[in-house]
Amino acid sequence: MEPFQPFFVHIPTSSIRRTRTTGDKPITDEHPCPPLIKLLAIATALDVNILPLTWRPALETLGEGLTGNVSQSPLDAQIAFAFKRFNPSSANVPGCSDAAWLSSGYDALFSEIIVLQSPNIYDHPNVASLEGLCWEIRKNSEEVWPVMIFRKADLGSLDKFLSLPLVDELEVEHLMHIGGEIAKGLLALHDCSKLSMQQEKASWQLNGAEQT
């Protein structure tokens, strides 16, 4: 494995300054930058595509978690996309306010984008590549929420793969190979440090090429 390359991202959007004049004296107000603006700054700095895509609500949800769920949409007969949608509600997190949940959710999103676009992870064969971002407009509030777009794995999540009948026919060496490839992806992510990562088996995806 190649040694970890230091990777620095400077996002000059931690606050917004506005100067107003009271009498003859200018007064500068400083306000925290809205998270959506900061997200756009990060996406621009890291060349993340903003794509005119959306998912199909009628199709099966690929996965669900505490922070959101993953929807899907086919592009053609060979390619389909997975859409990682953020859940802005803290209803399932006792003792956490919506504001605190929103802040931590955006922080996690910022970290995930930065890590996925880093030189050590961007072209890594064992880590899903970020194809781009799109937007979800909530019907009730008309709020705009970011959605991460990934290529859908041929065989779905590891959790679903292990439930397939063909797994019982695999040799131990093949299963060990799959485990080894997962370990390589984990090691690359850990090398990025400060990475908050879910290690549940359902978060791992398998492509058809890994069966050979």
PDB file of C-alpha atoms in Angstrom:
ATOM      1  CA  MET A   1       0.000   0.000   0.000  1.00  0.00           C
ATOM      2  CA  GLU A   2       1.260   3.482  -0.872  1.00  0.00           C
ATOM      3  CA  PRO A   3       2.237   5.714   2.086  1.00  0.00           C
ATOM      4  CA  PHE A   4      -0.368   8.210   3.212  1.00  0.00           C
ATOM      5  CA  GLN A   5      -0.130  11.564   1.442  1.00  0.00           C
ATOM      6  CA  PRO A   6      -0.791  14.653   3.606  1.00  0.00           C
ATOM      7  CA  PHE A   7      -3.921  16.379   2.362  1.00  0.00           C
ATOM      8  CA  PHE A   8      -4.973  19.889   3.346  1.00  0.00           C
ATOM      9  CA  VAL A   9      -8.184  21.702   2.480  1.00  0.00           C
ATOM     10  CA  HIS A  10      -8.624  25.399   3.231  1.00  0.00           C
ATOM     11  CA  ILE A  11     -12.249  26.508   3.187  1.00  0.00           C
ATOM     12  CA  PRO A  12     -12.446  30.290   3.838  1.00  0.00           C
ATOM     13  CA  THR A  13     -16.096  30.224   4.871  1.00  0.00           C
ATOM     14  CA  SER A  14     -16.159  29.794   8.629  1.00  0.00           C
ATOM     15  CA  SER A  15     -18.014  33.088   8.980  1.00  0.00           C
ATOM     16  CA  ILE A  16     -19.694  35.838   6.994  1.00  0.00           C
ATOM     17  CA  ARG A  17     -18.824  39.463   7.624  1.00  0.00           C
ATOM     18  CA  ARG A  18     -21.100  42.384   6.876  1.00  0.00           C
ATOM     19  CA  THR A  19     -20.104  45.997   7.338  1.00  0.00           C
ATOM     20  CA  ARG A  20     -22.710  48.644   8.071  1.00  0.00           C
ATOM     21  CA  THR A  21     -22.386  52.316   8.867  1.00  0.00           C
ATOM     22  CA  THR A  22     -23.820  53.911  11.973  1.00  0.00           C
ATOM     23  CA  GLY A  23     -23.317  57.636  11.673  1.00  0.00           C
ATOM     24  CA  ASP A  24     -19.707  58.090  10.560  1.00  0.00           C
ATOM     25  CA  LYS A  25     -18.463  54.846  12.152  1.00  0.00           C
ATOM     26  CA  PRO A  26     -18.396  51.559  10.203  1.00  0.00           C
ATOM     27  CA  ILE A  27     -19.437  48.505  12.220  1.00  0.00           C
ATOM     28  CA  THR A  28     -18.604  44.977  11.108  1.00  0.00           C
ATOM     29  CA  ASP A  29     -20.929  42.118  12.060  1.00  0.00           C
ATOM     30  CA  GLU A  30     -19.675  38.550  11.885  1.00  0.00           C
ATOM     31  CA  HIS A  31     -22.060  35.613  11.584  1.00  0.00           C
ATOM     32  CA  PRO A  32     -21.436  31.855  11.312  1.00  0.00           C
ATOM     33  CA  CYS A  33     -21.498  30.631   7.744  1.00  0.00           C
ATOM     34  CA  PRO A  34     -24.647  28.627   6.894  1.00  0.00           C
ATOM     35  CA  PRO A  35     -23.730  24.939   6.527  1.00  0.00           C
ATOM     36  CA  LEU A  36     -25.181  24.733   3.014  1.00  0.00           C
ATOM     37  CA  ILE A  37     -22.886  27.551   1.848  1.00  0.00           C
ATOM     38  CA  LYS A  38     -19.915  25.833   3.478  1.00  0.00           C
ATOM     39  CA  LEU A  39     -20.873  22.591   1.733  1.00  0.00           C
ATOM     40  CA  LEU A  40     -20.883  24.334  -1.652  1.00  0.00           C
ATOM     41  CA  ALA A  41     -17.462  25.845  -0.882  1.00  0.00           C
ATOM     42  CA  ILE A  42     -16.051  22.409  -0.024  1.00  0.00           C
ATOM     43  CA  ALA A  43     -17.598  20.839  -3.134  1.00  0.00           C
ATOM     44  CA  THR A  44     -16.143  23.587  -5.317  1.00  0.00           C
ATOM     45  CA  ALA A  45     -12.680  23.353  -3.721  1.00  0.00           C
ATOM     46  CA  LEU A  46     -12.574  19.562  -4.189  1.00  0.00           C
ATOM     47  CA  ASP A  47     -14.124  19.446  -7.692  1.00  0.00           C
ATOM     48  CA  VAL A  48     -17.211  17.535  -6.585  1.00  0.00           C
ATOM     49  CA  ASN A  49     -19.821  17.418  -9.338  1.00  0.00           C
ATOM     50  CA  ILE A  50     -23.302  18.836  -8.799  1.00  0.00           C
ATOM     51  CA  LEU A  51     -25.463  16.463 -10.832  1.00  0.00           C
ATOM     52  CA  PRO A  52     -29.042  16.855 -12.157  1.00  0.00           C
ATOM     53  CA  LEU A  53     -30.078  13.421 -10.885  1.00  0.00           C
ATOM     54  CA  THR A  54     -32.675  12.080  -8.508  1.00  0.00           C
ATOM     55  CA  TRP A  55     -33.811   8.725  -7.181  1.00  0.00           C
ATOM     56  CA  ARG A  56     -36.978   6.737  -7.791  1.00  0.00           C
ATOM     57  CA  PRO A  57     -39.111   6.617  -4.621  1.00  0.00           C
ATOM     58  CA  ALA A  58     -40.977   3.550  -5.883  1.00  0.00           C
ATOM     59  CA  LEU A  59     -37.817   1.420  -5.873  1.00  0.00           C
ATOM     60  CA  GLU A  60     -36.603  -0.517  -2.844  1.00  0.00           C
ATOM     61  CA  THR A  61     -34.530   1.399  -0.297  1.00  0.00           C
ATOM     62  CA  LEU A  62     -30.962   0.070  -0.338  1.00  0.00           C
ATOM     63  CA  GLY A  63     -30.297   0.755   3.322  1.00  0.00           C
ATOM     64  CA  GLU A  64     -31.434   2.680   6.376  1.00  0.00           C
ATOM     65  CA  GLY A  65     -29.510   4.083   9.321  1.00  0.00           C
ATOM     66  CA  LEU A  66     -29.692   6.560  12.156  1.00  0.00           C
ATOM     67  CA  THR A  67     -28.414   9.471  10.065  1.00  0.00           C
ATOM     68  CA  GLY A  68     -30.370   8.760   6.893  1.00  0.00           C
ATOM     69  CA  ASN A  69     -31.160   6.220   4.216  1.00  0.00           C
ATOM     70  CA  VAL A  70     -29.957   5.167   0.775  1.00  0.00           C
ATOM     71  CA  SER A  71     -32.291   5.273  -2.228  1.00  0.00           C
ATOM     72  CA  GLN A  72     -31.591   4.156  -5.779  1.00  0.00           C
ATOM     73  CA  SER A  73     -32.217   4.917  -9.441  1.00  0.00           C
ATOM     74  CA  PRO A  74     -31.046   3.071 -12.584  1.00  0.00           C
ATOM     75  CA  LEU A  75     -29.300   5.090 -15.306  1.00  0.00           C
ATOM     76  CA  ASP A  76     -29.389   2.326 -17.909  1.00  0.00           C
ATOM     77  CA  ALA A  77     -29.257  -1.475 -18.062  1.00  0.00           C
ATOM     78  CA  GLN A  78     -25.685  -1.564 -16.723  1.00  0.00           C
ATOM     79  CA  ILE A  79     -25.402   1.408 -14.359  1.00  0.00           C
ATOM     80  CA  ALA A  80     -27.442   2.426 -11.317  1.00  0.00           C
ATOM     81  CA  PHE A  81     -26.821   5.048  -8.655  1.00  0.00           C
ATOM     82  CA  ALA A  82     -27.233   5.008  -4.888  1.00  0.00           C
ATOM     83  CA  PHE A  83     -28.391   8.228  -3.192  1.00  0.00           C
ATOM     84  CA  LYS A  84     -27.332   8.780   0.417  1.00  0.00           C
ATOM     85  CA  ARG A  85     -30.005  11.046   1.927  1.00  0.00           C
ATOM     86  CA  PHE A  86     -29.578  12.869   5.223  1.00  0.00           C
ATOM     87  CA  ASN A  87     -32.200  12.659   7.964  1.00  0.00           C
ATOM     88  CA  PRO A  88     -32.512  16.160   9.543  1.00  0.00           C
ATOM     89  CA  SER A  89     -34.675  14.986  12.446  1.00  0.00           C
ATOM     90  CA  SER A  90     -33.247  13.995  15.828  1.00  0.00           C
ATOM     91  CA  ALA A  91     -36.452  12.200  16.848  1.00  0.00           C
ATOM     92  CA  ASN A  92     -34.605   8.875  17.144  1.00  0.00           C
ATOM     93  CA  VAL A  93     -31.770  10.314  19.229  1.00  0.00           C
ATOM     94  CA  PRO A  94     -32.808  10.846  22.887  1.00  0.00           C
ATOM     95  CA  GLY A  95     -31.532  14.061  24.432  1.00  0.00           C
ATOM     96  CA  CYS A  96     -30.362  15.582  21.151  1.00  0.00           C
ATOM     97  CA  SER A  97     -31.924  18.735  19.744  1.00  0.00           C
ATOM     98  CA  ASP A  98     -32.612  19.175  16.028  1.00  0.00           C
ATOM     99  CA  ALA A  99     -30.056  22.021  15.911  1.00  0.00           C
ATOM    100  CA  ALA A 100     -27.299  19.898  17.464  1.00  0.00           C
ATOM    101  CA  TRP A 101     -28.215  16.958  15.219  1.00  0.00           C
ATOM    102  CA  LEU A 102     -28.124  19.178  12.139  1.00  0.00           C
ATOM    103  CA  SER A 103     -24.716  20.586  13.077  1.00  0.00           C
ATOM    104  CA  SER A 104     -23.185  17.159  13.729  1.00  0.00           C
ATOM    105  CA  GLY A 105     -24.781  15.781  10.546  1.00  0.00           C
ATOM    106  CA  TYR A 106     -23.258  18.495   8.383  1.00  0.00           C
ATOM    107  CA  ASP A 107     -19.872  18.079  10.097  1.00  0.00           C
ATOM    108  CA  ALA A 108     -19.976  14.363   9.288  1.00  0.00           C
ATOM    109  CA  LEU A 109     -20.932  15.178   5.695  1.00  0.00           C
ATOM    110  CA  PHE A 110     -18.033  17.642   5.355  1.00  0.00           C
ATOM    111  CA  SER A 111     -15.597  15.039   6.702  1.00  0.00           C
ATOM    112  CA  GLU A 112     -16.911  12.302   4.420  1.00  0.00           C
ATOM    113  CA  ILE A 113     -16.570  14.440   1.293  1.00  0.00           C
ATOM    114  CA  ILE A 114     -13.046  15.569   2.212  1.00  0.00           C
ATOM    115  CA  VAL A 115     -11.913  12.009   2.944  1.00  0.00           C
ATOM    116  CA  LEU A 116     -13.466  10.551  -0.216  1.00  0.00           C
ATOM    117  CA  GLN A 117     -11.803  13.237  -2.360  1.00  0.00           C
ATOM    118  CA  SER A 118      -8.383  12.841  -0.731  1.00  0.00           C
ATOM    119  CA  PRO A 119      -5.572  11.447  -2.948  1.00  0.00           C
ATOM    120  CA  ASN A 120      -5.295   8.196  -0.966  1.00  0.00           C
ATOM    121  CA  ILE A 121      -9.001   7.390  -1.188  1.00  0.00           C
ATOM    122  CA  TYR A 122     -10.195   8.933  -4.467  1.00  0.00           C
ATOM    123  CA  ASP A 123      -9.028   6.064  -6.718  1.00  0.00           C
ATOM    124  CA  HIS A 124      -8.902   3.330  -4.081  1.00  0.00           C
ATOM    125  CA  PRO A 125     -10.456   0.137  -5.521  1.00  0.00           C
ATOM    126  CA  ASN A 126     -11.953  -0.891  -2.159  1.00  0.00           C
ATOM    127  CA  VAL A 127     -13.735   2.357  -1.282  1.00  0.00           C
ATOM    128  CA  ALA A 128     -16.866   3.600  -3.043  1.00  0.00           C
ATOM    129  CA  SER A 129     -16.210   6.725  -5.131  1.00  0.00           C
ATOM    130  CA  LEU A 130     -18.302   9.839  -4.696  1.00  0.00           C
ATOM    131  CA  GLU A 131     -19.907  10.553  -8.073  1.00  0.00           C
ATOM    132  CA  GLY A 132     -21.337  13.898  -7.008  1.00  0.00           C
ATOM    133  CA  LEU A 133     -24.064  15.721  -5.103  1.00  0.00           C
ATOM    134  CA  CYS A 134     -27.685  16.500  -5.792  1.00  0.00           C
ATOM    135  CA  TRP A 135     -30.469  18.038  -3.723  1.00  0.00           C
ATOM    136  CA  GLU A 136     -33.607  17.006  -1.925  1.00  0.00           C
ATOM    137  CA  ILE A 137     -36.376  19.530  -1.294  1.00  0.00           C
ATOM    138  CA  ARG A 138     -38.526  18.547   1.660  1.00  0.00           C
ATOM    139  CA  LYS A 139     -42.217  18.758   0.828  1.00  0.00           C
ATOM    140  CA  ASN A 140     -43.391  20.078   4.192  1.00  0.00           C
ATOM    141  CA  SER A 141     -40.745  22.727   4.853  1.00  0.00           C
ATOM    142  CA  GLU A 142     -39.334  23.293   1.325  1.00  0.00           C
ATOM    143  CA  GLU A 143     -35.874  23.103   2.900  1.00  0.00           C
ATOM    144  CA  VAL A 144     -32.998  22.037   0.644  1.00  0.00           C
ATOM    145  CA  TRP A 145     -30.831  19.120   1.801  1.00  0.00           C
ATOM    146  CA  PRO A 146     -27.681  17.711   0.179  1.00  0.00           C
ATOM    147  CA  VAL A 147     -27.672  14.159  -1.161  1.00  0.00           C
ATOM    148  CA  MET A 148     -24.506  12.176  -1.905  1.00  0.00           C
ATOM    149  CA  ILE A 149     -24.435  10.087  -5.098  1.00  0.00           C
ATOM    150  CA  PHE A 150     -22.483   6.834  -5.442  1.00  0.00           C
ATOM    151  CA  ARG A 151     -22.370   4.098  -8.073  1.00  0.00           C
ATOM    152  CA  LYS A 152     -24.585   1.245  -6.924  1.00  0.00           C
ATOM    153  CA  ALA A 153     -22.601  -1.947  -6.291  1.00  0.00           C
ATOM    154  CA  ASP A 154     -23.509  -4.884  -8.511  1.00  0.00           C
ATOM    155  CA  LEU A 155     -24.195  -7.237  -5.618  1.00  0.00           C
ATOM    156  CA  GLY A 156     -25.496  -4.708  -3.096  1.00  0.00           C
ATOM    157  CA  SER A 157     -24.321  -4.503   0.512  1.00  0.00           C
ATOM    158  CA  LEU A 158     -22.187  -7.142   2.187  1.00  0.00           C
ATOM    159  CA  ASP A 159     -25.101  -7.849   4.522  1.00  0.00           C
ATOM    160  CA  LYS A 160     -27.348  -8.814   1.600  1.00  0.00           C
ATOM    161  CA  PHE A 161     -24.557 -10.622  -0.237  1.00  0.00           C
ATOM    162  CA  LEU A 162     -23.923 -12.939   2.705  1.00  0.00           C
ATOM    163  CA  SER A 163     -27.593 -13.954   2.660  1.00  0.00           C
ATOM    164  CA  LEU A 164     -27.413 -15.153  -0.980  1.00  0.00           C
ATOM    165  CA  PRO A 165     -27.435 -18.934  -1.626  1.00  0.00           C
ATOM    166  CA  LEU A 166     -24.232 -18.704  -3.691  1.00  0.00           C
ATOM    167  CA  VAL A 167     -22.245 -17.772  -0.552  1.00  0.00           C
ATOM    168  CA  ASP A 168     -22.651 -21.335   0.742  1.00  0.00           C
ATOM    169  CA  GLU A 169     -20.883 -22.567  -2.407  1.00  0.00           C
ATOM    170  CA  LEU A 170     -17.836 -20.303  -2.016  1.00  0.00           C
ATOM    171  CA  GLU A 171     -14.527 -21.769  -0.915  1.00  0.00           C
ATOM    172  CA  VAL A 172     -12.974 -20.566   2.351  1.00  0.00           C
ATOM    173  CA  GLU A 173     -10.123 -19.009   0.343  1.00  0.00           C
ATOM    174  CA  HIS A 174     -12.612 -16.884  -1.584  1.00  0.00           C
ATOM    175  CA  LEU A 175     -14.292 -15.654   1.592  1.00  0.00           C
ATOM    176  CA  MET A 176     -10.888 -14.849   3.073  1.00  0.00           C
ATOM    177  CA  HIS A 177     -10.057 -12.882  -0.075  1.00  0.00           C
ATOM    178  CA  ILE A 178     -13.203 -10.793   0.359  1.00  0.00           C
ATOM    179  CA  GLY A 179     -12.305 -10.177   4.004  1.00  0.00           C
ATOM    180  CA  GLY A 180      -8.791  -9.156   2.993  1.00  0.00           C
ATOM    181  CA  GLU A 181     -10.094  -6.629   0.464  1.00  0.00           C
ATOM    182  CA  ILE A 182     -12.390  -5.135   3.120  1.00  0.00           C
ATOM    183  CA  ALA A 183      -9.398  -4.863   5.457  1.00  0.00           C
ATOM    184  CA  LYS A 184      -7.455  -2.954   2.788  1.00  0.00           C
ATOM    185  CA  GLY A 185     -10.289  -0.452   2.485  1.00  0.00           C
ATOM    186  CA  LEU A 186     -10.490  -0.080   6.266  1.00  0.00           C
ATOM    187  CA  LEU A 187      -6.754   0.497   6.539  1.00  0.00           C
ATOM    188  CA  ALA A 188      -6.823   3.193   3.861  1.00  0.00           C
ATOM    189  CA  LEU A 189      -9.684   4.987   5.633  1.00  0.00           C
ATOM    190  CA  HIS A 190      -7.969   4.765   9.027  1.00  0.00           C
ATOM    191  CA  ASP A 191      -4.818   6.254   7.497  1.00  0.00           C
ATOM    192  CA  CYS A 192      -6.817   9.395   6.784  1.00  0.00           C
ATOM    193  CA  SER A 193      -7.242   9.822  10.575  1.00  0.00           C
ATOM    194  CA  LYS A 194     -10.099  11.687  12.267  1.00  0.00           C
ATOM    195  CA  LEU A 195     -12.464   9.540  10.257  1.00  0.00           C
ATOM    196  CA  SER A 196     -15.750   8.651  11.883  1.00  0.00           C
ATOM    197  CA  MET A 197     -16.679   5.474  10.071  1.00  0.00           C
ATOM    198  CA  GLN A 198     -19.469   2.963  10.396  1.00  0.00           C
ATOM    199  CA  GLN A 199     -18.056  -0.546  10.402  1.00  0.00           C
ATOM    200  CA  GLU A 200     -21.345  -2.449  10.231  1.00  0.00           C
ATOM    201  CA  LYS A 201     -21.226  -5.081   7.517  1.00  0.00           C
ATOM    202  CA  ALA A 202     -24.284  -3.528   5.846  1.00  0.00           C
ATOM    203  CA  SER A 203     -22.194  -0.451   4.964  1.00  0.00           C
ATOM    204  CA  TRP A 204     -19.826  -2.482   2.793  1.00  0.00           C
ATOM    205  CA  GLN A 205     -20.653  -3.061  -0.841  1.00  0.00           C
ATOM    206  CA  LEU A 206     -19.596  -5.783  -3.254  1.00  0.00           C
ATOM    207  CA  ASN A 207     -19.094  -5.430  -6.988  1.00  0.00           C
ATOM    208  CA  GLY A 208     -19.287  -8.333  -9.397  1.00  0.00           C
ATOM    209  CA  ALA A 209     -15.567  -8.063 -10.141  1.00  0.00           C
ATOM    210  CA  GLU A 210     -14.803  -9.186  -6.617  1.00  0.00           C
ATOM    211  CA  GLN A 211     -16.303 -12.604  -7.331  1.00  0.00           C
ATOM    212  CA  THR A 212     -13.540 -13.524  -9.747  1.00  0.00           C
TER     213      THR A 212
END
